[in-house]
mmCIF file of C-alpha atoms and ligand atoms in Angstrom:
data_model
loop_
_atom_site.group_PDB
_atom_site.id
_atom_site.type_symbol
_atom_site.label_atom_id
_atom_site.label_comp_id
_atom_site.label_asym_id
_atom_site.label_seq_id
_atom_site.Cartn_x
_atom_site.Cartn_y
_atom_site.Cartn_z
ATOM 1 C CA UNK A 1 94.720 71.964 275.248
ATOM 2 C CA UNK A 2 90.979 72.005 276.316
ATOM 3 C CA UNK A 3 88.645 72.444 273.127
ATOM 4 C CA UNK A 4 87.346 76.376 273.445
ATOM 5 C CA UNK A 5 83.950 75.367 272.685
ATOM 6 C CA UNK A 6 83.886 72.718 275.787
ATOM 7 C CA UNK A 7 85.861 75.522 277.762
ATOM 8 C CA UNK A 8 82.800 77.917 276.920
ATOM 9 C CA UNK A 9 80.372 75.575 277.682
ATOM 10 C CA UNK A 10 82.264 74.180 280.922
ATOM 11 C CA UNK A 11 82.633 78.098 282.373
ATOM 12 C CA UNK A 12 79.163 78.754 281.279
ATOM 13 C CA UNK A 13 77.303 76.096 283.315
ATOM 14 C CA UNK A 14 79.101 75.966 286.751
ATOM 15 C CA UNK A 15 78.718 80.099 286.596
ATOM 16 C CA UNK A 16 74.905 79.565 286.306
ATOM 17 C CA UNK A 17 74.381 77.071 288.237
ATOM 18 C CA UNK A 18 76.721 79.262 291.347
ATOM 19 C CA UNK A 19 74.022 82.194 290.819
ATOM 20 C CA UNK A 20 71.397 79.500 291.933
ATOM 21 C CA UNK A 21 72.884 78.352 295.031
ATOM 22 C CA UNK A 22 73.622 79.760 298.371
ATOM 23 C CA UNK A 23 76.517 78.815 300.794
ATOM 24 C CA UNK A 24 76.904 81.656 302.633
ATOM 25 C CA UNK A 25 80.176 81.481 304.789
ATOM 26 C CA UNK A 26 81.834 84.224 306.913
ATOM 27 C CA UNK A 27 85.044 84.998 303.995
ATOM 28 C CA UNK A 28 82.706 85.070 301.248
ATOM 29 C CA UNK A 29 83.213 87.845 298.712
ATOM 30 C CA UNK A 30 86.342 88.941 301.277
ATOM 31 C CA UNK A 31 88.314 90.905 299.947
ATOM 32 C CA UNK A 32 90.248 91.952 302.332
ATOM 33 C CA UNK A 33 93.701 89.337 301.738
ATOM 34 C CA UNK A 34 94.722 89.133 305.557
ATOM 35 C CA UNK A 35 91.344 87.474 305.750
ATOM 36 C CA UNK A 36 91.182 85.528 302.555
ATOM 37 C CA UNK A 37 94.767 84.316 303.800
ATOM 38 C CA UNK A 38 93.729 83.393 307.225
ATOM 39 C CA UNK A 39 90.164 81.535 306.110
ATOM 40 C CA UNK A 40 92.521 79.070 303.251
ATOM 41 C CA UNK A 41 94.623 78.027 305.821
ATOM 42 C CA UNK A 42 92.422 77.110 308.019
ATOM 43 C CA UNK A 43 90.580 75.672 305.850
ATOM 44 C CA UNK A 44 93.395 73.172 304.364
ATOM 45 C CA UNK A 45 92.739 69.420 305.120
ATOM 46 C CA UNK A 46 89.843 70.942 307.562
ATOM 47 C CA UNK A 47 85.927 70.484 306.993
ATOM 48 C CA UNK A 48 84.140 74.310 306.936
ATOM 49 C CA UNK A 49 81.812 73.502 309.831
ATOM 50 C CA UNK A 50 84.917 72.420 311.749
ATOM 51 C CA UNK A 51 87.336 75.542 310.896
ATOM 52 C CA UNK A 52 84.024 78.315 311.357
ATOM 53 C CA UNK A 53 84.819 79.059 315.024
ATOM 54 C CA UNK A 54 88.648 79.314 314.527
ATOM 55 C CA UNK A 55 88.395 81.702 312.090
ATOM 56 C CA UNK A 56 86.238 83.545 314.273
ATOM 57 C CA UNK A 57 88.766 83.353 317.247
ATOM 58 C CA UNK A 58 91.453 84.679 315.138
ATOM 59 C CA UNK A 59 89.584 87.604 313.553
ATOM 60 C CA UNK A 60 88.359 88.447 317.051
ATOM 61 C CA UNK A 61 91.945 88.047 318.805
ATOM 62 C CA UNK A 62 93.968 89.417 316.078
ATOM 63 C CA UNK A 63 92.049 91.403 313.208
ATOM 64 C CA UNK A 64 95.216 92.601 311.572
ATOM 65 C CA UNK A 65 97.899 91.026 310.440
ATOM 66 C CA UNK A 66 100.608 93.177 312.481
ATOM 67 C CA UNK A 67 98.308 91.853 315.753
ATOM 68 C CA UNK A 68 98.815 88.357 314.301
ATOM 69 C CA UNK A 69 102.500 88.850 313.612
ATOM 70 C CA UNK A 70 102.885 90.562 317.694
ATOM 71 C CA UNK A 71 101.502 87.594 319.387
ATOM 72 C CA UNK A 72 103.309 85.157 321.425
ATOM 73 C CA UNK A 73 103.671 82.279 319.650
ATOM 74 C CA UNK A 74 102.280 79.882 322.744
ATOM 75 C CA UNK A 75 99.280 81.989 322.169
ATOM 76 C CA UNK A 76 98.777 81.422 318.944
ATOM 77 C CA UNK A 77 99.222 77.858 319.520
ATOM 78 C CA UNK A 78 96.717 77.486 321.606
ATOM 79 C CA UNK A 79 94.094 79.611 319.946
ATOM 80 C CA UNK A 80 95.116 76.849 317.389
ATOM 81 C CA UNK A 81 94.607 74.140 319.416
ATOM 82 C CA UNK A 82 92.537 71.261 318.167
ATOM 83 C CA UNK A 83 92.379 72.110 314.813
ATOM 84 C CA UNK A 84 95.603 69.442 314.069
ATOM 85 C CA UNK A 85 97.902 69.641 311.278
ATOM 86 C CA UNK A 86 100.201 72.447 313.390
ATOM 87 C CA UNK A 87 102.586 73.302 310.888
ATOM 88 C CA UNK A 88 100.097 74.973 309.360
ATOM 89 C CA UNK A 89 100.037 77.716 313.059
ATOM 90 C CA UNK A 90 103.589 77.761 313.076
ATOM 91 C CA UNK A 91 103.395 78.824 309.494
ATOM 92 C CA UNK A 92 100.327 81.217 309.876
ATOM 93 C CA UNK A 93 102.411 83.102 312.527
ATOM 94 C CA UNK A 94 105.877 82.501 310.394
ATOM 95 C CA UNK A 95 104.058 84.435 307.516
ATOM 96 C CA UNK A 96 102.434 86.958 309.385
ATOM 97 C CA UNK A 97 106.173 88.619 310.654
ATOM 98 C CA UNK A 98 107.021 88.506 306.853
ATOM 99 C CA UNK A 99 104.109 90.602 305.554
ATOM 100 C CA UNK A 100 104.364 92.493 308.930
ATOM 101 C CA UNK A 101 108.145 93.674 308.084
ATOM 102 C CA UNK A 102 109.014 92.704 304.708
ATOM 103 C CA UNK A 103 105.555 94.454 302.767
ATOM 104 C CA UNK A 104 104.746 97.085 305.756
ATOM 105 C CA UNK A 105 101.599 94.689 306.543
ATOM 106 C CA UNK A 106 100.294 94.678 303.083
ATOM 107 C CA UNK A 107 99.724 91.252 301.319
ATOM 108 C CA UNK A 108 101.975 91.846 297.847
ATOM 109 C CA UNK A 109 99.301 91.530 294.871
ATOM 110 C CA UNK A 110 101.396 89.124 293.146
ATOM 111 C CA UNK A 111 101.258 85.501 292.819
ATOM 112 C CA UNK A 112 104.968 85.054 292.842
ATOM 113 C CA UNK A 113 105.693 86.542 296.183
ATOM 114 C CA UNK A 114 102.487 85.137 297.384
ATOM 115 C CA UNK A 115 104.157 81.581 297.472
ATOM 116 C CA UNK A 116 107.370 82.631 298.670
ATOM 117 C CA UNK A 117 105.383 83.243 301.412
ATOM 118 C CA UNK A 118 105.755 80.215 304.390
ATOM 119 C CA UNK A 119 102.936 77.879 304.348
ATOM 120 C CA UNK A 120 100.846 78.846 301.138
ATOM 121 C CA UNK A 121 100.718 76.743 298.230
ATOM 122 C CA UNK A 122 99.935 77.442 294.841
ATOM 123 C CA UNK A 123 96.226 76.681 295.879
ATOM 124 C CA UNK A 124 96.233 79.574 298.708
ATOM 125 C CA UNK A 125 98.438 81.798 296.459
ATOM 126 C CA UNK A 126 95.354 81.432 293.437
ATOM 127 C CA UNK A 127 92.869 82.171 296.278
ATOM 128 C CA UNK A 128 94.674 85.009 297.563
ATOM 129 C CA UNK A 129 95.838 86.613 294.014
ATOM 130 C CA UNK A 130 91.485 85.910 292.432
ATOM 131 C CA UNK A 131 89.510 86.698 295.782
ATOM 132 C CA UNK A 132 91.887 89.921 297.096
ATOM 133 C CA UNK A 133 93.277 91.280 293.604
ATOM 134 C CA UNK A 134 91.232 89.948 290.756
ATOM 135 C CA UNK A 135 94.529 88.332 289.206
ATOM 136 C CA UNK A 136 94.081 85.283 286.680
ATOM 137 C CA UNK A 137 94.856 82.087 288.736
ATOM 138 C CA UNK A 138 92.925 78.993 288.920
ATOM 139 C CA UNK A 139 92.620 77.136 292.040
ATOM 140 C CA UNK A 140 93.512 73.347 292.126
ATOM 141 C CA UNK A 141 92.618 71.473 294.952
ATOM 142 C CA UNK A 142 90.919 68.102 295.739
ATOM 143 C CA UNK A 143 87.671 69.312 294.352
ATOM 144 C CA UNK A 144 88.965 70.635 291.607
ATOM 145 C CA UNK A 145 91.095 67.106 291.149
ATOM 146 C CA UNK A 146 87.778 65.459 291.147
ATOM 147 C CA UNK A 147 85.481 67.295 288.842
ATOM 148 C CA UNK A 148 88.096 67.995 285.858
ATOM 149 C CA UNK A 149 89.262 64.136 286.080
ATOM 150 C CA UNK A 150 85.183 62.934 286.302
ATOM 151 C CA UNK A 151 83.952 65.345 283.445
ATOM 152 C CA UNK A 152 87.243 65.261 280.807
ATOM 153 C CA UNK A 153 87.720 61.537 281.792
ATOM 154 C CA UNK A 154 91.149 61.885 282.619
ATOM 155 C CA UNK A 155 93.250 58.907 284.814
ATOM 156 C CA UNK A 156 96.663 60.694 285.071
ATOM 157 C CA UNK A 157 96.974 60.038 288.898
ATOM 158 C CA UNK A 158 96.671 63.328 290.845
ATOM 159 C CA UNK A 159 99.595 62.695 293.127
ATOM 160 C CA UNK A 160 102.254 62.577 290.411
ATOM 161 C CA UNK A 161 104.129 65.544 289.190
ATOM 162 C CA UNK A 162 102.509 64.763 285.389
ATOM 163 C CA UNK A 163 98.941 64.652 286.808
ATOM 164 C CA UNK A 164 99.536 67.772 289.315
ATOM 165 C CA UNK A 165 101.047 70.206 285.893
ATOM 166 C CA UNK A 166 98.164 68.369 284.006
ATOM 167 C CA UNK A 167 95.411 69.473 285.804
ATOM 168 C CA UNK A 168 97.141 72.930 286.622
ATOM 169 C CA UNK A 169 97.269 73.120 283.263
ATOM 170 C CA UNK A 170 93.519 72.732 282.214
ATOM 171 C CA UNK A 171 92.112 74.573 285.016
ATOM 172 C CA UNK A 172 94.170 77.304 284.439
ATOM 173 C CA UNK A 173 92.265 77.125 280.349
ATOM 174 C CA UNK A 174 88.821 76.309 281.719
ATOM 175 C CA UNK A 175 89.409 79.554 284.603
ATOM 176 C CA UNK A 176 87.200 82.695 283.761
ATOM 177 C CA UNK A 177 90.104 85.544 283.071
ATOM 178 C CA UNK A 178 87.029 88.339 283.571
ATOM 179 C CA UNK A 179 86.133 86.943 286.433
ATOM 180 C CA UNK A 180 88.313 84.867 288.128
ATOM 181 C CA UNK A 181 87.037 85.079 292.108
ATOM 182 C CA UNK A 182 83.605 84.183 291.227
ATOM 183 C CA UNK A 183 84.740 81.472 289.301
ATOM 184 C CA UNK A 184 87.183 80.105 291.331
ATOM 185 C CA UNK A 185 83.958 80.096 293.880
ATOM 186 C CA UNK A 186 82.094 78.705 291.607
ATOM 187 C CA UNK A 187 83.918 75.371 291.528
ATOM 188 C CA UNK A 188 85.199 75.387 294.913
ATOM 189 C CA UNK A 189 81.099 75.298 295.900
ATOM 190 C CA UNK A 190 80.726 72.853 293.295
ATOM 191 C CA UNK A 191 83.191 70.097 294.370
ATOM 192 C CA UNK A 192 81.591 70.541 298.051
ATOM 193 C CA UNK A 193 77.945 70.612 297.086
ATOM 194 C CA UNK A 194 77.704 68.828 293.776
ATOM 195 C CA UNK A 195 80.515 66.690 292.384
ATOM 196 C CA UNK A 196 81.252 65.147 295.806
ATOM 197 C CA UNK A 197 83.540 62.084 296.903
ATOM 198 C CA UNK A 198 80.933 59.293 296.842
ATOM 199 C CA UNK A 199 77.460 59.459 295.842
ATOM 200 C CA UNK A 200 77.509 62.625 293.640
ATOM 201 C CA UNK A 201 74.792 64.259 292.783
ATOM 202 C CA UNK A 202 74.586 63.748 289.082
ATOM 203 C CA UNK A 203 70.978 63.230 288.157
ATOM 204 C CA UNK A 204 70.544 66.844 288.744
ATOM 205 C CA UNK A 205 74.126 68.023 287.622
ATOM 206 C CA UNK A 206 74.689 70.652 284.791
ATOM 207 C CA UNK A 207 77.610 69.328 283.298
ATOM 208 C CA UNK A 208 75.828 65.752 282.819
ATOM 209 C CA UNK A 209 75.428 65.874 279.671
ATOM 210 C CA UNK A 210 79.011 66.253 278.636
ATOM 211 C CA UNK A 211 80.769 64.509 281.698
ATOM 212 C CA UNK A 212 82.509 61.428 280.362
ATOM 213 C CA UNK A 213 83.067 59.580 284.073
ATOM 214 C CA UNK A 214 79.011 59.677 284.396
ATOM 215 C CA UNK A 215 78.985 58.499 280.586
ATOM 216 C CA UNK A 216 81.476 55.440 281.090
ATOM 217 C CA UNK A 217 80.335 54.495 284.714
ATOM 218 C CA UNK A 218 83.744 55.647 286.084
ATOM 219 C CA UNK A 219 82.567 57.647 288.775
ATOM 220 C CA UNK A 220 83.869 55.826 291.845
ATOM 221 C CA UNK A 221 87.290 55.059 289.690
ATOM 222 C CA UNK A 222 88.132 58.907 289.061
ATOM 223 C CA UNK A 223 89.953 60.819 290.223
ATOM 224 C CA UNK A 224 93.057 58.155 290.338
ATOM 225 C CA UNK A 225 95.433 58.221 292.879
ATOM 226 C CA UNK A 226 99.212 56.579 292.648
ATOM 227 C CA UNK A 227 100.183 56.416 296.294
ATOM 228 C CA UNK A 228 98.374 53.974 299.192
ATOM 229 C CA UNK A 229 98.549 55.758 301.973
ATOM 230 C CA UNK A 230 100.826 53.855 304.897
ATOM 231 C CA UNK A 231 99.978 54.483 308.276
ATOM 232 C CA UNK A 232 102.171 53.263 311.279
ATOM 233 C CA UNK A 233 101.096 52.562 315.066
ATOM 234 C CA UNK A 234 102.773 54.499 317.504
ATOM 235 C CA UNK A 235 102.567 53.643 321.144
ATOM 236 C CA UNK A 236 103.215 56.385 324.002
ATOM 237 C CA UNK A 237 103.729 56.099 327.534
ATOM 238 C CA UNK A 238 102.865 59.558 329.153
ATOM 239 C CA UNK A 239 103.846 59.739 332.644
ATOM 240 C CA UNK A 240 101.775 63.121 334.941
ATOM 241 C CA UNK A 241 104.839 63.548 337.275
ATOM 242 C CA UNK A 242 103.340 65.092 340.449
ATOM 243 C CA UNK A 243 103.674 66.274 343.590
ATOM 244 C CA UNK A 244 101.543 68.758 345.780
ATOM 245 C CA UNK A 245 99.785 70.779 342.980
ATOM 246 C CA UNK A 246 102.891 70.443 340.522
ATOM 247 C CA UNK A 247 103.053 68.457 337.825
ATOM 248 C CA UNK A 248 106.106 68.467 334.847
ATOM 249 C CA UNK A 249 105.328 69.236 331.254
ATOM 250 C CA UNK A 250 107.685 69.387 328.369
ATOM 251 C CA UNK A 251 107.527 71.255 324.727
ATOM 252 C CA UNK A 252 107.850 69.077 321.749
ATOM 253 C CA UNK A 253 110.900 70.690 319.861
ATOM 254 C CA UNK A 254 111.896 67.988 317.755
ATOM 255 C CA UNK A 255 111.062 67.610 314.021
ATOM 256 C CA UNK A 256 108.184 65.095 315.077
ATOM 257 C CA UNK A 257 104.007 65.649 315.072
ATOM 258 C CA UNK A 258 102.798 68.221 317.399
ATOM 259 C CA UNK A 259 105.894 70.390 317.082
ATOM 260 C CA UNK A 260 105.780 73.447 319.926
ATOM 261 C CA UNK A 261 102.650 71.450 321.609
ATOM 262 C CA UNK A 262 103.201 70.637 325.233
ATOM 263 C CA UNK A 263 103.079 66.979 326.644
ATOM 264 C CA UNK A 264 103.489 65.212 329.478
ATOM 265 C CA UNK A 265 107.195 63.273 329.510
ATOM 266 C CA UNK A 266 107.055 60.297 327.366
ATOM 267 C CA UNK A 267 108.584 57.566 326.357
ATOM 268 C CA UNK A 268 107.725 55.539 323.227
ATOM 269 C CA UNK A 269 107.817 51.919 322.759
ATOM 270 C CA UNK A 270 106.814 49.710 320.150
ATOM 271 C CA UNK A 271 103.832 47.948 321.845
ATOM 272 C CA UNK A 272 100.950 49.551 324.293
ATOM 273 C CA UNK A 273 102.558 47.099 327.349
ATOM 274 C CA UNK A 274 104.982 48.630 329.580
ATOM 275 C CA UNK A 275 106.981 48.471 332.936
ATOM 276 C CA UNK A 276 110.013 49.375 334.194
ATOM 277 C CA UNK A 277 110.148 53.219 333.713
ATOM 278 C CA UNK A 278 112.141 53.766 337.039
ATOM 279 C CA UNK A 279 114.849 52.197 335.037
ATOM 280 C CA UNK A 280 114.279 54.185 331.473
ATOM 281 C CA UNK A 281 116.289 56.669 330.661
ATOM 282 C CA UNK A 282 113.296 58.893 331.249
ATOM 283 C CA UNK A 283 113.995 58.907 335.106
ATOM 284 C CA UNK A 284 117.994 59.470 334.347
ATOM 285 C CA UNK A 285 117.447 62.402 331.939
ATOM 286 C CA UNK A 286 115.304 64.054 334.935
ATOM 287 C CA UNK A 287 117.332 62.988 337.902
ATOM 288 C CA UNK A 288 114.841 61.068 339.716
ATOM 289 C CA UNK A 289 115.963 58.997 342.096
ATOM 290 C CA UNK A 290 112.537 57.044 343.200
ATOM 291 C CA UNK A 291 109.778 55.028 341.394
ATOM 292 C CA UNK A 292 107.039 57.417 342.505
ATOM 293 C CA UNK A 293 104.067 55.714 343.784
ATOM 294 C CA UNK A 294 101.578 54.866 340.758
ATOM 295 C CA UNK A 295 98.552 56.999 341.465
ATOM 296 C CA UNK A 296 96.171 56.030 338.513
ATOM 297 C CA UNK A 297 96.702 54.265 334.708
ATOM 298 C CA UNK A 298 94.262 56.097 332.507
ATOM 299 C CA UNK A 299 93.905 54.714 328.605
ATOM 300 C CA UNK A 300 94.178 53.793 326.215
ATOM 301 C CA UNK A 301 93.716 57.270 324.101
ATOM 302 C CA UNK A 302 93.765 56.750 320.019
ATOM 303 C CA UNK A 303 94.522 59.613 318.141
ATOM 304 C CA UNK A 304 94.142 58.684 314.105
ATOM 305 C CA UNK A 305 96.188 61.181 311.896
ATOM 306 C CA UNK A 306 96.834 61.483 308.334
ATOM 307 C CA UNK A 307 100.451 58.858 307.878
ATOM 308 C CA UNK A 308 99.987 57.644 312.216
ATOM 309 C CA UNK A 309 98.069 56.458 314.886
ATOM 310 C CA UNK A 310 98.936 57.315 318.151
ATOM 311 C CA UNK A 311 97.677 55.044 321.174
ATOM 312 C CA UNK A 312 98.417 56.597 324.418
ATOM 313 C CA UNK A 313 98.596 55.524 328.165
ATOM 314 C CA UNK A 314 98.773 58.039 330.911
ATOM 315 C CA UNK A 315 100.625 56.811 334.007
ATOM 316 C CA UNK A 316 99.727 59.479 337.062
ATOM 317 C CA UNK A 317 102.486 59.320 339.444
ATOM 318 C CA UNK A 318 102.783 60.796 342.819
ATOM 319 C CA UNK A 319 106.352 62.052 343.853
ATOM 320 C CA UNK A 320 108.194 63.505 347.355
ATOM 321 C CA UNK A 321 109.676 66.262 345.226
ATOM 322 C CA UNK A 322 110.305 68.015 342.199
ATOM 323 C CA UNK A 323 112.502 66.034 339.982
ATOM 324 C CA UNK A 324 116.661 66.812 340.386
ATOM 325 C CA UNK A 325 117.107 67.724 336.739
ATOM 326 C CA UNK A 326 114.806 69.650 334.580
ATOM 327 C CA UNK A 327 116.308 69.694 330.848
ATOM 328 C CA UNK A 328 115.694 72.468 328.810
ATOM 329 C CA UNK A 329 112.413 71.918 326.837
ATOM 330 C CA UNK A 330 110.884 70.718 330.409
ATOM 331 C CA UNK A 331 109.026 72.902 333.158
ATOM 332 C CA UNK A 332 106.935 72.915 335.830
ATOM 333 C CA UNK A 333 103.895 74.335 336.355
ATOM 334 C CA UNK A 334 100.660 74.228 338.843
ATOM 335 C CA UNK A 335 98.291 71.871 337.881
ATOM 336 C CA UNK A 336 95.680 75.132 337.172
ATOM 337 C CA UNK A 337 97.453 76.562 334.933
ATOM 338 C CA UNK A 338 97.989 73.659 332.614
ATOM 339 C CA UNK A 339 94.915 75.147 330.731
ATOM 340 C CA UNK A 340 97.058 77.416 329.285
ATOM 341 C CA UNK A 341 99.205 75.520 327.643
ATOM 342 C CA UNK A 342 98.211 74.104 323.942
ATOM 343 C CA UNK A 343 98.331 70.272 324.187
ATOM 344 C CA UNK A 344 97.572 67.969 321.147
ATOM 345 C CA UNK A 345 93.788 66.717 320.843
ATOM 346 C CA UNK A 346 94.292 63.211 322.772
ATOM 347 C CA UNK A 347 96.138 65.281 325.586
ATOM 348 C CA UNK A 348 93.179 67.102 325.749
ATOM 349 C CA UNK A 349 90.894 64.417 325.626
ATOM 350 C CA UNK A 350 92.735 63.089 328.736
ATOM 351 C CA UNK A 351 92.809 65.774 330.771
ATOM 352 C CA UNK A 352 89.364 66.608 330.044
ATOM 353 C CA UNK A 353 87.985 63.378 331.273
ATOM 354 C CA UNK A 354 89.949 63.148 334.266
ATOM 355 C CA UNK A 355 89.453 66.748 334.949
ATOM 356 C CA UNK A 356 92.882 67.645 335.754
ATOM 357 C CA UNK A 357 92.335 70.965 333.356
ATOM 358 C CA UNK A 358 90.470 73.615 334.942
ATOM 359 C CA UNK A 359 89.010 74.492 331.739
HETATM 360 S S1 SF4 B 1 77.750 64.274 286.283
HETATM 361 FE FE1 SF4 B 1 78.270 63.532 288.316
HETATM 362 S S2 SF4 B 1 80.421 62.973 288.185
HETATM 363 FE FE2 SF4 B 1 79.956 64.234 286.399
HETATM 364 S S3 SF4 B 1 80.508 66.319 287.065
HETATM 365 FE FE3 SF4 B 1 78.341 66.045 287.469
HETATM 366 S S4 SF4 B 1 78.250 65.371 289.608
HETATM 367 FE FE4 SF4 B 1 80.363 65.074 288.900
#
């Protein structure tokens, strides 16, 4: 239980030091919850400078949630596009049908139902419930990980079920009950302006006085976290199948990175060398019954993401014809329209510098 006199005096200072600052972005003081809603996901694992224009795009191409919730979900990929973590699109969309049919296009102004709904997370469901309906709930995030552990002192790792309840816990006590969206600003702004990752700016901070990391030289120690991230190498072979102005692209359906993105038909091995492909089971699955001639090798592409790297090679390849078999996820389209289509970033990146997109 957080002392009430350091809870006072915690509450006090961030909420005066907020009415000094300005960081004016478009969803402040929203209240409107479609927006509030569409600004946090974006948002999530995204920097603010970064996720600006999206948010724009959305509000402009679908101001309502119903409008969100009618779109075709190819669309609303590749308004997404770019942004990365794309469970979070298929979610957005997911969500929007829900509060579409299920609450008649209202968000419901409770917390509960707020998190049964797909892709938001106690964090997005305290946003949504303060900002929209003035309800108690504390956000918890990475900034707010950083400043409780740096000012209380406290080395429960973050990533654990203990440290997660922990820190719920004594945000929830330290959160403003009369005013819980300013508040919840307040510290959001304050782990992005003030308490930072590295170099924070404590000299001029107004909880120095009282912050025990800045007392016991545990700045760069705190907050603690359990797991080491593991990242893999993954190495893929993309092969531009083409003939006249037609060129094969496939969806990505399976439980993988970059679900409902588009490709190019791949095969992944475990190094970047490769030969042979007239033999892979590629050029079975699609029926083709020549090489191809070998136009251009273009690479290779890294992609860094949060548990894998991706290092590409694209393999252009001139055919007589279309290929015999076309499995389902597979299709073929002209070679101008393949701006349509929402390809992950190092897709992108290739298509851009070879300026096969007509973008
Ligand atoms: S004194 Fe430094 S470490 Fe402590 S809360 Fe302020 S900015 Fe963060």
């Amino acid at each position: 239980m957080v002392d009430t006199s350091f809870a006072t005096y915690f509450r006090e200072r961030l909420l005066n030091w907020a009415a000094e600052i300005e960081r004016p972005m478009p969803w402040k003081g929203e209240k409107d919850p479609y927006l509030i809603w569409l600004s946090e996901i974006i948002l999530q694992q995204t920097r603010v400078e970064q996720g600006m224009p999206y948010f724009e795009n959305f509000k402009r191409d679908y101001p309502t949630v119903q409008a969100l919730a009618e779109a075709p979900e190819d669309e609303v990929m590749k308004l997404w596009q770019g942004l990365g973590y794309y469970s979070r699109a298929r979610n957005l969309h997911a969500a929007a049908k829900i509060v579409s049919s299920t609450y008649e296009g209202k968000f419901p102004a409770d917390h509960r139902q707020l998190l049964s709904l797909p892709g938001v997370g106690p964090y997005t469901a305290a946003a949504i419930a303060s900002f929209a309906f003035a309800l108690p709930y504390a956000v918890v995030d990475g900034n707010v990980f950083r400043i409780l552990s740096r000012v209380l002192g406290i080395d429960t790792p973050v990533d654990t079920t203990a440290g997660k309840k922990e820190f719920a816990r004594i945000a929830q006590e330290l959160l403003d009950q009369e005013d819980p969206a300013r508040y919840n600003q307040a510290i959001m702004d304050f782990g992005a302006l003030k308490c930072v990752p590295r170099n924070p700016d404590c000299e001029r901070c107004p909880l120095a006085d009282r912050c025990i990391a800045l007392r016991d030289g545990l700045i760069d120690l705190l907050p603690v976290k359990e797991k080491k991230l593991v990242r893999k190498d993954r190495y893929f072979q993309y092969f531009i199948l083409q003939w006249k102005d037609q060129v094969v692209i496939r969806k990505r359906t399976a439980k993988d990175i970059w679900r409902k993105l588009y490709e190019f038909p791949l095969i992944e091995t475990t190094g970047i060398e490769f030969g042979g492909w007239a033999q892979s089971d590629l050029w079975r699955e699609l029926g083709l019954k020549e090489a191809g001639e070998l136009k251009r090798t273009a690479g290779p592409f890294r992609q860094q993401l949060t548990h894998q790297r991706i290092v590409a090679v694209f393999r252009e390849i001139e055919l007589a014809g279309p290929p015999s078999e076309l499995p389902e996820d597979y299709l073929v389209v002209d070679r101008k329209n393949l701006a349509k289509f929402a390809f992950p970033k190092l897709i992108d990146c290739y298509l851009r510098d070879n300026s096969l997109n007509l973008f």
